[in-house]
Amino acid sequence: MREQIEIIVAEDNVVQRAYMCRLIENVGFDFFKVLEAEDGAVALELLKTSRAEILITDYQMPRLNGVELTRAVRSLDLGRYIHIILITGTETGDYGVRADALDAGADDFLNKQDDPTGLKARLTTAMRLIDHGKELEEQHRVLKEANDRINEDLAAAAHAQRNLLPDINTDILGAHIASAFVPSSVVSGDMFGCFPLNDSQIGFYAVDVSGHGIRASLLSVAIGYLITPEFFVKSVLDEDGIPRPARLVRELNARFCTDVHDDYFTMFCGVMDTQRIKVFYCQAGYPSPYYVDAQGNVTRIGSGGFPVGMFGDADYEDGVIGVDLDGMLLCCSDGAFEAENDEGIPFGEPRMEKIVKEIYRDPADKVPEKIIKALADWRGRKPLEDDLTVVAVKRNMK
Amino acid sequence: MIHSTQTDDGIIIVRPGVQRLTAVNSKAFKDEIVALIDAGNSEFVIDFTSTTFLDSSGLGALAGVLKKIGHRGDLAVCGLGPDVMQMFTICRMDRVFSIYPDEAAALRALSEKS
């Protein structure tokens, strides 16, 4: 059996009110519970204290008339919809009143002279609308519950992803490494790592999976788990301990190439060798990092390279540069260059180079946050469209 | 979303029909061209004159089209703006795609090949 719907009947004439109540009970005594109000003000109070969902009100009443009552009900925040039926004279006779009532928020009208079938038809309509409203409410509740659960899962995934990343600030073998990691949604398709390979070499990599969001993050996290320091040492260092980062990239390319989907990733990986005072690197479609020497001269490292997982027969090259004691290596994912301002103009390389020149003397731990800040200022209110990673490596200790 | 026309030689000219080929529309872009390939077409020119920006998903879709055509046909791209060209360079796409300044040059090259 369905729950009873409470109906308020607002009517100052006692006889009329009793008559209306009887009519409603005749329509369906089981469906409705009738609450009586002798004027508009009483009806308004009753609405606040009851669970009434239908209001049948006379137009002419002392204190609040039917239209004023309607307006007052619509300004209340009851958390449920009140279906309002106004009793007036005929449509033609009370045209002005009906127009005012519609404006105030009335749903339906009943002629004073109507027979009981008119009332029954209107109550049926009201119940149909109320049922529909409840169905929507239930659907909304179910969707919200599902949405909350997804968001909780995502937050947990984001937390797990962050735990894979190195500390934001860390010293390895006399080099200072600082980073910033800003996902465009909760989880990110970016990934990076940095670790000592032995007592004189530091391995590092940055990865940017195509696309962004959950799908990209699945692959980025898989890569994060795969590239352990042991994996890095085994695939990068040759028999003489000389770093060959292209070997690692080739290995990843063989592993991730498939015709099943179009996912791929760009990558920059390298080894900072503190004895040879060099950085050995391999670039695989990742934006060329900046190298700033002790005098502040800025160069871009690498001329390009195939992304990983796109073409099975792609080959990769090793590169090498010397690094000054105070030199800084700076990797930014393409999300940095592509960040657009309100007018749709990307931040671009010239602006990035200008900032790099301004901040290269700062300690490494200040560099990523300053770049993030400059990009935030540039974007204004525009949200980040792609994941953003900035990693600064500075050799500033002997 | 794409606009495609066919020349008398049977070469399909595709204009992506969007200014930005990104994660939002790259799947539709690829699916529509793949449908043309599955319908038996094998020679394509994709004209990016009106497309000024490609993100990583857009590039992935384009590479997917190239792999789909494979050795059975030919794909040329043209009208690459400076930003798209730079992305092609950094990803070495200039070594896997045949790139021409405009449609006329691309069509000429494809016609001479066949």
XYZ file of C-alpha atoms in Angstrom:
512
model
C 0.000 0.000 0.000
C 1.323 3.444 -0.867
C 2.005 6.061 1.746
C -0.843 8.489 2.438
C -0.476 11.919 0.870
C -1.331 14.795 3.169
C -3.599 17.451 1.671
C -4.244 20.837 3.233
C -7.632 22.384 2.532
C -7.580 26.141 3.155
C -11.094 27.614 3.251
C -12.588 30.095 5.715
C -16.192 28.980 5.231
C -16.783 26.054 7.597
C -19.517 24.447 5.508
C -17.546 24.721 2.274
C -14.462 23.327 3.994
C -16.291 20.335 5.423
C -17.838 19.697 2.020
C -14.446 19.760 0.284
C -12.939 17.424 2.874
C -15.754 14.965 2.360
C -15.305 15.132 -1.423
C -11.594 14.348 -1.093
C -12.260 11.460 1.237
C -14.758 10.125 -1.249
C -12.164 10.243 -4.017
C -9.799 8.061 -2.031
C -9.917 7.889 1.710
C -6.945 5.505 1.756
C -4.726 7.753 -0.337
C -5.248 11.037 1.418
C -5.065 12.476 4.865
C -6.872 15.836 4.948
C -5.651 18.689 7.137
C -7.994 21.662 7.562
C -6.995 25.336 7.702
C -9.458 28.143 8.336
C -7.350 30.770 6.531
C -4.160 31.306 4.529
C -1.934 32.022 7.509
C -2.962 28.815 9.282
C -2.409 26.872 6.053
C 1.105 28.292 5.761
C 1.957 27.187 9.323
C 0.505 23.740 8.667
C 2.707 23.355 5.581
C 5.781 23.936 7.708
C 4.804 21.438 10.405
C 3.189 18.700 8.290
C 4.369 16.585 5.353
C 1.595 17.944 3.114
C 2.314 17.790 -0.619
C -0.966 19.134 -1.975
C -2.633 22.423 -1.070
C -6.199 23.128 -2.120
C -6.968 26.734 -1.324
C -9.888 29.118 -1.737
C -9.108 32.458 -3.318
C -10.968 34.734 -0.938
C -9.830 34.318 2.658
C -9.005 36.693 5.527
C -5.322 37.475 6.354
C -3.752 35.730 3.323
C -5.818 35.176 0.207
C -5.196 32.235 -2.137
C -2.747 34.051 -4.410
C -0.805 35.564 -1.514
C -0.658 32.145 0.133
C 0.648 30.636 -3.126
C 3.362 33.266 -3.341
C 4.321 32.696 0.314
C 4.544 28.908 -0.219
C 6.818 29.317 -3.228
C 9.224 31.465 -1.239
C 9.555 28.773 1.446
C 12.350 26.232 1.306
C 10.482 23.113 2.372
C 12.683 20.559 0.638
C 9.638 19.157 -1.189
C 7.352 20.423 -3.911
C 3.821 21.592 -2.970
C 1.211 21.062 -5.663
C -1.167 24.021 -5.357
C -4.755 23.970 -6.605
C -6.660 27.249 -6.370
C -10.454 27.321 -6.091
C -11.871 30.249 -8.060
C -14.946 31.205 -10.035
C -15.160 30.176 -13.698
C -12.203 30.558 -16.040
C -13.833 33.433 -17.908
C -15.300 35.094 -14.800
C -12.057 35.030 -12.782
C -9.570 35.404 -15.625
C -7.523 38.086 -13.835
C -7.267 36.107 -10.599
C -6.108 33.032 -12.473
C -3.429 34.995 -14.297
C -2.151 36.371 -10.975
C -2.262 32.914 -9.405
C -0.254 31.347 -12.260
C 2.271 34.119 -11.893
C 2.474 33.429 -8.151
C 3.122 29.725 -8.823
C -0.252 27.952 -8.744
C -0.347 24.594 -10.557
C -4.030 24.051 -11.211
C -7.532 25.460 -10.725
C -10.860 24.167 -9.600
C -14.187 25.822 -10.367
C -16.330 26.463 -7.340
C -19.243 24.991 -9.276
C -17.327 21.873 -10.446
C -18.797 18.464 -9.746
C -16.714 15.839 -7.853
C -15.267 14.371 -11.091
C -13.376 17.648 -11.652
C -11.755 17.307 -8.228
C -10.922 13.657 -8.826
C -9.223 14.454 -12.147
C -7.141 17.168 -10.527
C -6.070 15.002 -7.592
C -5.074 12.231 -9.994
C -2.897 14.692 -11.907
C -1.363 15.949 -8.667
C -0.523 12.404 -7.549
C 1.025 11.578 -10.883
C 3.292 14.632 -10.649
C 4.180 13.859 -7.033
C 5.099 10.258 -7.944
C 7.186 11.496 -10.848
C 8.997 13.927 -8.562
C 9.749 11.151 -6.088
C 11.110 8.917 -8.821
C 13.445 11.684 -9.938
C 14.515 12.264 -6.369
C 15.311 8.582 -5.952
C 17.267 8.510 -9.212
C 19.177 11.568 -8.069
C 20.000 9.893 -4.770
C 21.265 6.730 -6.503
C 23.379 8.752 -8.940
C 24.828 10.846 -6.166
C 25.727 7.755 -4.199
C 27.449 6.234 -7.237
C 29.220 9.513 -7.943
C 30.444 9.817 -4.352
C 31.817 6.297 -4.517
C 33.668 7.017 -7.781
C 35.141 10.194 -6.323
C 36.331 8.350 -3.230
C 37.960 5.702 -5.425
C 39.613 8.374 -7.547
C 40.959 10.167 -4.496
C 42.412 6.875 -3.257
C 43.955 6.246 -6.705
C 45.434 9.748 -6.749
C 46.931 9.132 -3.314
C 48.459 5.833 -4.479
C 49.875 7.574 -7.565
C 51.485 10.341 -5.491
C 53.077 7.729 -3.259
C 54.885 6.350 -6.308
C 56.606 9.689 -6.927
C 59.873 10.688 -5.279
C 59.850 13.268 -2.494
C 59.143 16.784 -3.681
C 62.583 17.773 -2.441
C 65.442 15.370 -2.210
C 69.235 15.268 -2.272
C 70.891 12.435 -4.151
C 74.696 12.178 -4.425
C 75.158 15.913 -4.060
C 72.461 16.864 -6.543
C 69.317 18.575 -5.427
C 66.106 17.420 -7.074
C 62.833 19.290 -6.727
C 59.547 18.679 -8.481
C 55.959 19.788 -8.896
C 53.202 17.484 -10.048
C 49.830 18.945 -10.984
C 47.197 16.574 -12.458
C 44.582 18.187 -14.723
C 41.979 15.914 -13.147
C 42.296 13.912 -9.931
C 44.747 11.404 -11.366
C 47.499 12.097 -13.884
C 49.054 10.595 -16.993
C 52.416 12.012 -15.959
C 54.992 10.032 -14.009
C 58.605 10.579 -13.035
C 61.280 8.978 -10.952
C 64.729 9.752 -9.650
C 67.123 7.487 -7.719
C 70.812 6.694 -7.169
C 72.066 3.851 -9.381
C 75.338 3.439 -7.444
C 77.640 5.801 -5.589
C 78.293 8.076 -8.568
C 75.284 7.940 -10.890
C 71.743 9.258 -10.560
C 69.025 7.845 -12.817
C 65.949 9.890 -13.669
C 63.011 9.763 -16.052
C 59.857 11.706 -16.856
C 56.915 10.179 -18.711
C 53.806 11.762 -20.203
C 51.113 9.312 -21.339
C 48.968 10.453 -24.289
C 45.596 11.789 -23.262
C 44.864 12.444 -19.616
C 42.516 11.384 -16.849
C 41.876 7.865 -15.587
C 42.831 5.978 -18.734
C 46.200 7.723 -19.029
C 46.839 7.315 -15.303
C 46.490 3.528 -15.520
C 49.402 3.382 -17.940
C 51.468 5.998 -16.093
C 51.166 4.071 -12.823
C 52.083 0.809 -14.583
C 55.228 2.507 -15.913
C 55.962 3.887 -12.450
C 55.906 0.391 -10.981
C 57.930 -1.058 -13.831
C 60.858 1.375 -13.752
C 62.453 0.427 -10.456
C 66.090 1.380 -9.724
C 67.035 -2.273 -10.391
C 65.255 -2.248 -13.768
C 66.937 1.057 -14.592
C 70.442 -0.185 -13.714
C 69.951 -3.420 -15.621
C 68.703 -1.822 -18.820
C 70.727 1.415 -18.883
C 74.275 0.618 -17.753
C 76.479 -1.266 -20.197
C 79.255 -3.725 -19.287
C 81.638 -0.859 -18.524
C 79.123 1.041 -16.415
C 78.579 3.645 -19.132
C 74.944 4.828 -19.257
C 72.987 3.959 -22.417
C 69.497 5.328 -21.679
C 68.283 4.488 -25.205
C 68.448 0.822 -24.241
C 65.806 1.351 -21.590
C 63.593 3.255 -24.009
C 63.953 0.509 -26.634
C 62.973 -2.064 -24.044
C 59.877 -0.086 -23.051
C 58.948 0.434 -26.713
C 59.096 -3.303 -27.363
C 56.961 -3.902 -24.291
C 54.277 -1.309 -24.925
C 53.866 -1.411 -28.719
C 50.552 -2.919 -29.760
C 48.090 -2.420 -32.576
C 45.150 -2.792 -30.207
C 44.994 0.870 -29.162
C 46.551 4.273 -29.902
C 47.951 4.888 -26.400
C 51.617 5.799 -26.215
C 53.852 7.925 -24.056
C 56.603 10.442 -24.441
C 59.634 10.177 -22.234
C 62.902 11.737 -21.263
C 65.305 9.638 -19.279
C 68.886 10.065 -18.311
C 71.767 9.495 -15.963
C 73.640 12.233 -14.190
C 77.166 10.892 -13.814
C 78.993 12.755 -11.073
C 82.418 11.269 -11.912
C 82.287 11.911 -15.632
C 80.480 15.247 -14.935
C 78.030 14.513 -17.701
C 74.369 13.803 -18.294
C 73.626 10.864 -20.583
C 70.110 11.042 -21.945
C 67.549 9.697 -24.380
C 64.657 11.799 -25.614
C 61.488 10.062 -26.782
C 59.051 12.764 -27.884
C 59.166 14.507 -24.503
C 59.769 18.273 -24.731
C 63.475 19.107 -24.753
C 64.565 19.895 -21.186
C 66.464 23.108 -20.448
C 70.064 23.077 -19.375
C 71.302 26.257 -17.712
C 75.038 26.454 -17.119
C 76.699 28.320 -14.238
C 76.846 31.495 -16.354
C 73.115 31.416 -17.080
C 73.328 30.275 -20.695
C 70.216 28.331 -21.596
C 70.256 25.431 -24.056
C 67.582 22.917 -25.019
C 68.679 19.309 -24.830
C 67.946 16.906 -27.665
C 66.469 17.375 -31.112
C 63.559 14.953 -30.724
C 62.817 11.270 -30.727
C 59.958 8.874 -31.367
C 57.351 8.468 -28.646
C 57.276 5.082 -26.893
C 54.656 2.492 -27.813
C 53.712 4.058 -31.152
C 55.926 2.361 -33.745
C 57.505 -1.017 -33.026
C 60.431 -0.398 -35.381
C 61.322 3.033 -33.993
C 64.920 3.455 -32.902
C 66.252 5.693 -30.158
C 69.512 7.567 -29.716
C 71.740 8.335 -26.772
C 72.904 11.884 -26.202
C 75.360 13.388 -23.770
C 76.120 16.843 -22.398
C 78.588 18.149 -19.826
C 77.185 19.655 -16.641
C 78.724 22.486 -14.587
C 78.842 22.244 -10.847
C 76.060 24.811 -10.562
C 74.306 23.739 -13.731
C 70.596 23.041 -13.687
C 68.550 20.590 -15.690
C 64.853 21.405 -15.980
C 62.168 19.091 -17.423
C 58.659 20.397 -18.091
C 55.862 18.255 -19.543
C 54.039 19.677 -22.575
C 51.192 20.716 -20.284
C 53.453 23.655 -19.329
C 53.950 24.947 -22.859
C 50.363 24.313 -23.908
C 48.743 26.036 -20.890
C 46.471 28.681 -22.362
C 45.378 32.038 -21.046
C 41.831 33.470 -21.224
C 42.324 34.359 -24.890
C 43.453 30.860 -25.833
C 47.118 31.818 -26.284
C 49.490 29.057 -25.121
C 52.280 29.908 -22.670
C 54.795 28.778 -25.262
C 58.549 28.336 -25.289
C 59.814 31.938 -25.407
C 57.943 32.782 -22.202
C 59.236 29.635 -20.524
C 62.818 30.421 -21.521
C 62.464 33.928 -20.102
C 61.356 32.538 -16.737
C 64.122 29.945 -16.717
C 66.659 32.747 -17.162
C 65.089 34.691 -14.299
C 65.148 31.873 -11.763
C 68.148 29.704 -12.577
C 70.168 31.073 -9.631
C 67.483 30.097 -7.135
C 67.944 26.923 -5.129
C 66.421 23.932 -6.925
C 63.515 23.633 -4.510
C 62.218 27.094 -5.486
C 62.312 26.470 -9.236
C 59.287 24.178 -9.838
C 56.951 26.235 -7.662
C 57.952 29.457 -9.428
C 57.175 27.910 -12.807
C 53.844 26.572 -11.534
C 53.051 30.052 -10.196
C 53.937 31.728 -13.514
C 51.687 29.254 -15.355
C 48.836 29.818 -12.891
C 49.150 33.596 -13.392
C 49.119 33.083 -17.152
C 46.059 30.816 -17.130
C 44.008 33.058 -14.864
C 40.752 31.252 -14.267
C 41.257 28.805 -17.114
C 41.663 25.249 -15.789
C 44.669 23.115 -16.716
C 43.833 20.996 -19.764
C 46.760 18.622 -19.516
C 48.763 17.190 -16.651
C 51.744 19.211 -15.583
C 55.099 18.065 -14.250
C 58.175 20.188 -13.542
C 61.419 18.600 -12.334
C 64.579 20.582 -11.558
C 67.930 18.863 -10.982
C 70.785 21.001 -9.767
C 74.342 19.976 -9.025
C 75.095 22.409 -6.259
C 77.207 20.434 -3.823
C 80.689 19.077 -4.186
C 32.975 15.602 -38.117
C 35.544 15.240 -40.926
C 34.911 16.622 -44.409
C 36.073 14.351 -47.156
C 36.131 14.715 -50.917
C 37.431 12.391 -53.581
C 39.537 13.381 -56.586
C 39.147 11.834 -60.055
C 42.155 9.640 -59.272
C 40.367 8.217 -56.243
C 42.478 10.057 -53.662
C 40.486 11.056 -50.569
C 41.112 14.547 -49.233
C 40.222 14.798 -45.538
C 39.778 18.043 -43.632
C 39.425 17.313 -39.909
C 36.784 20.030 -39.542
C 38.018 21.145 -36.128
C 40.457 23.811 -35.048
C 41.761 21.633 -32.227
C 42.207 17.885 -32.632
C 42.270 16.674 -29.030
C 41.143 13.942 -26.628
C 37.600 15.290 -27.109
C 37.320 14.543 -30.835
C 40.298 12.415 -31.903
C 38.423 9.121 -31.563
C 35.666 10.295 -33.926
C 38.358 11.608 -36.307
C 40.077 8.241 -36.457
C 36.871 6.188 -36.599
C 35.557 8.165 -39.573
C 38.785 7.794 -41.559
C 39.014 4.100 -40.655
C 35.473 3.697 -42.034
C 36.708 5.189 -45.327
C 39.664 2.771 -45.331
C 37.378 -0.170 -44.586
C 35.190 0.941 -47.505
C 38.148 0.229 -49.795
C 39.890 3.607 -50.071
C 43.656 3.523 -49.750
C 45.079 6.903 -50.757
C 44.583 9.819 -48.394
C 45.608 13.427 -48.008
C 44.826 14.975 -44.627
C 44.794 18.754 -44.762
C 45.480 20.469 -41.428
C 45.291 24.025 -42.764
C 42.330 24.824 -40.504
C 43.588 22.734 -37.568
C 46.070 24.730 -35.541
C 46.489 22.491 -32.520
C 46.989 18.758 -31.996
C 47.334 17.298 -28.518
C 48.866 13.934 -27.683
C 45.560 12.114 -28.283
C 45.215 13.802 -31.692
C 48.689 12.656 -32.659
C 47.884 9.141 -31.406
C 44.785 9.013 -33.613
C 46.752 10.217 -36.635
C 49.459 7.607 -36.047
C 46.676 5.027 -35.729
C 45.358 6.021 -39.168
C 48.856 5.706 -40.647
C 49.266 2.208 -39.158
C 45.807 1.223 -40.405
C 46.652 2.242 -43.989
C 50.023 0.495 -43.652
C 51.610 -0.769 -46.865
C 48.271 -1.142 -48.624
C 48.035 2.539 -49.415
C 49.446 5.995 -48.971
C 48.919 8.860 -46.579
C 50.144 12.411 -46.999
C 49.581 15.309 -44.613
C 49.666 18.983 -45.523
C 49.002 22.463 -44.213
C 50.803 21.955 -40.891
C 51.000 25.177 -38.882
C 54.085 26.064 -36.837
C 52.818 24.521 -33.561
C 51.787 21.262 -35.202
C 55.044 21.163 -37.168
C 57.053 21.588 -33.989
C 55.224 18.718 -32.361
C 55.910 16.600 -35.459
C 59.587 17.451 -35.241
C 60.030 16.714 -31.520
C 58.222 13.364 -31.973
C 60.071 12.577 -35.238
C 56.770 12.307 -37.055
C 58.479 14.094 -39.939
C 60.258 10.771 -40.527
C 57.115 8.653 -40.779
C 54.633 10.997 -42.458
C 54.967 12.438 -45.951
C 54.499 16.163 -45.333
C 53.618 18.730 -48.005
C 52.935 22.461 -47.835
C 49.446 22.262 -49.335
C 46.827 19.997 -50.942
C 48.045 20.602 -54.493
C 51.593 19.507 -53.646
C 50.340 16.475 -51.694
C 48.031 15.377 -54.545
C 50.802 15.810 -57.087
C 53.143 13.638 -55.020
C 50.551 10.878 -54.511
C 49.609 10.871 -58.215
C 53.245 10.549 -59.264
C 53.763 7.605 -56.913
C 50.850 5.552 -58.174
